[in-house]
Structures are given as C-alpha cells and as structure tokens.
C-alpha cells in the first residue's frame, strides 16, 4: 500500500524562560514533540490517543500544514483536512451551502465546479436536506458533519478529526460514526484524535499513543499493553465498548 502520511523525526520545541522541572525540558527548551516518526497507509483509520499535553494536537497541526516542525520532515500523498474539536470555529457561512462553498471558492474553482463540489459534499455527509438551514442551529453531530463536508469539498483525501465526540450526546455520536464509516468505505484516510476509545475502536485498524511528546505505542486496537500507564482509559478493561 502507498503511504498517505510519512513523518520522520518530528520535533517541536519552544523556548522557556523558567525551569518547569519536566523531563520534556532540555537546554532551555520545552519539547512538545520529541523525535516522532510514523507512517499511515492510504485508506487506514488510525486512532491517536494521549493524555492532555501529550502532543497529539500539535502533531496533527503539523501534518495539516498549520504548524512547522522545529526539526524533521512531513510527507503527505494528498490534501489534508483538519476538523477541529469545536466545529463552530469552522463555520464561516450563514447556511451549510454557503459554508461548504467557502473553501472551493478560495481555491479558485469556477462557480459551476464549486456548486458541484458543494452538492456532492453535502450529499456525502447527509446534509443535503439542510443545505439552506441556518448553520448555527445545527446539532453538534451535524456541525461536525458540516466541517467534514467543508474539507471534502476541497478534495481532502486525508481527514483528521480532533476530539470528534467532545460535548456530544448519544445521537450525535451515532451521526459522527456513521460519517466515519462512509468515509472509510469511500477510501479516505482517517485520523481520529480522541481519549474516548470505546466510541470508535471498532472502526479503526491502528492505534497510536503519544506520551509527553514521544510515540510510545503503535499497533492494532487489541491494546496488548497496559495503556493506562500513559493516562489513557482502557475500554476493554472497563467494559465500556459502545
């Protein structure tokens, strides 16, 4: 299989003016990411987990091109779309139709091509019937689907979801998981950043753990190690699988 993402020795550090007494501090720098290497194949669905401050969000910001690494190289095979934890932050249009059109229009697509992309993206995410609704009145699950429609309309083949289940009720979780299944069947590469493993582990074929800026685990979703030592709840042990 082809590699959708290839990260080699990614380091992200920030200057410090005080000593935090942390193992992530060296030579006056805080290492948010420390020599992380990994690759993800086309069509994979990977979960990246880690406690707060583990570096997962900044790593994916680097993959999406929103941040530059201090050291290391990033290679992606296609356009990357990032769906933020708070989908309201990505709503730029008054209606889903206007919102989804924003990206293709700014990429310079013609009006005809933009309209076609909007129509297809709303259909893929199950929002066609709400194309003209006020975007801010959508439910939490619908807003996440709208954010995904926006990146689909820009032809993103690699889609990153940052904490997609945050503040979401059960119907919203079902909506988001339905979207994930459709994207996987459509051949997209998905990366899900979450600590709520029980909600999506059945969808993924890869499980990666970051801890204090380092990659400490990279295997399938059998959780063959004690992941709780890295501050992650083990759904198999707790009986929390949805």
Steps between C-alpha positions, in 0.01 A plus 500: 500500500602862448581724792247779556716660771866454579652683797873477565659616827246775568605731783317811615660706776433837659741724693448514874588778741447294814572144606184290512683204647361280222671222310381682187728796581859497370751776435245778553235347271170323561467204261131471409600229249823308525630302200164351391502277191202314357324423175134442417387312191239615250153400617596431861293615795739580783425610854761721664454519875681669785441690819471880491835646400619183328554685172233338284323822397819685410623197306186499289522877452844434351358228272225740386755772424380740771827470696861451397716245683823618659672193357394210280310447177133457408381329183134463403362339187195727468321802642445485877185630671479569873166501685550690825367398840261797499320486162345845557849643444489370141157635405552796267173506305143577602375167362670162442492570126682833542740355754610205288545726196753717684798264452460413129430866420822607669691230318393664172249247370238625258144563618380187322775283653446654844125430488566141396750449782260651753215278383716185514649583842161570658365177353797298632449638850121464501432874515333556161158564657649763731700686235300821552452479878675748735835327560522604866175320583630157398556238769849414622521192280373693198757775555780243499360355179487853358867553587580170328299609194716811481822302475344246262401781264867599487584145391672399825592131488651500850266624773596561863231525768608663827290369795190441281284384793558799727177624664293265286192299594430143389311593176790731408753220554298276270491773233875549515574126490266463202703769325827322588371174351398675177839670470686174561288321239578788263873436534590802711784486751370589848686605812292531816652681797304391805512368855150348462627177346185302573308709246714430197737209562284269286558729201879521521774263391785695663564636848778749577581648841696817570634564850687814602584577139623153404340213310479213749261256330410419139304182424148373439204568731544188714657712778764235568679734743381672814398829339384640833862565597490776238188659646254336256188313609493143370146427370561124495585494868216727602234340282415830332479398134202662327 
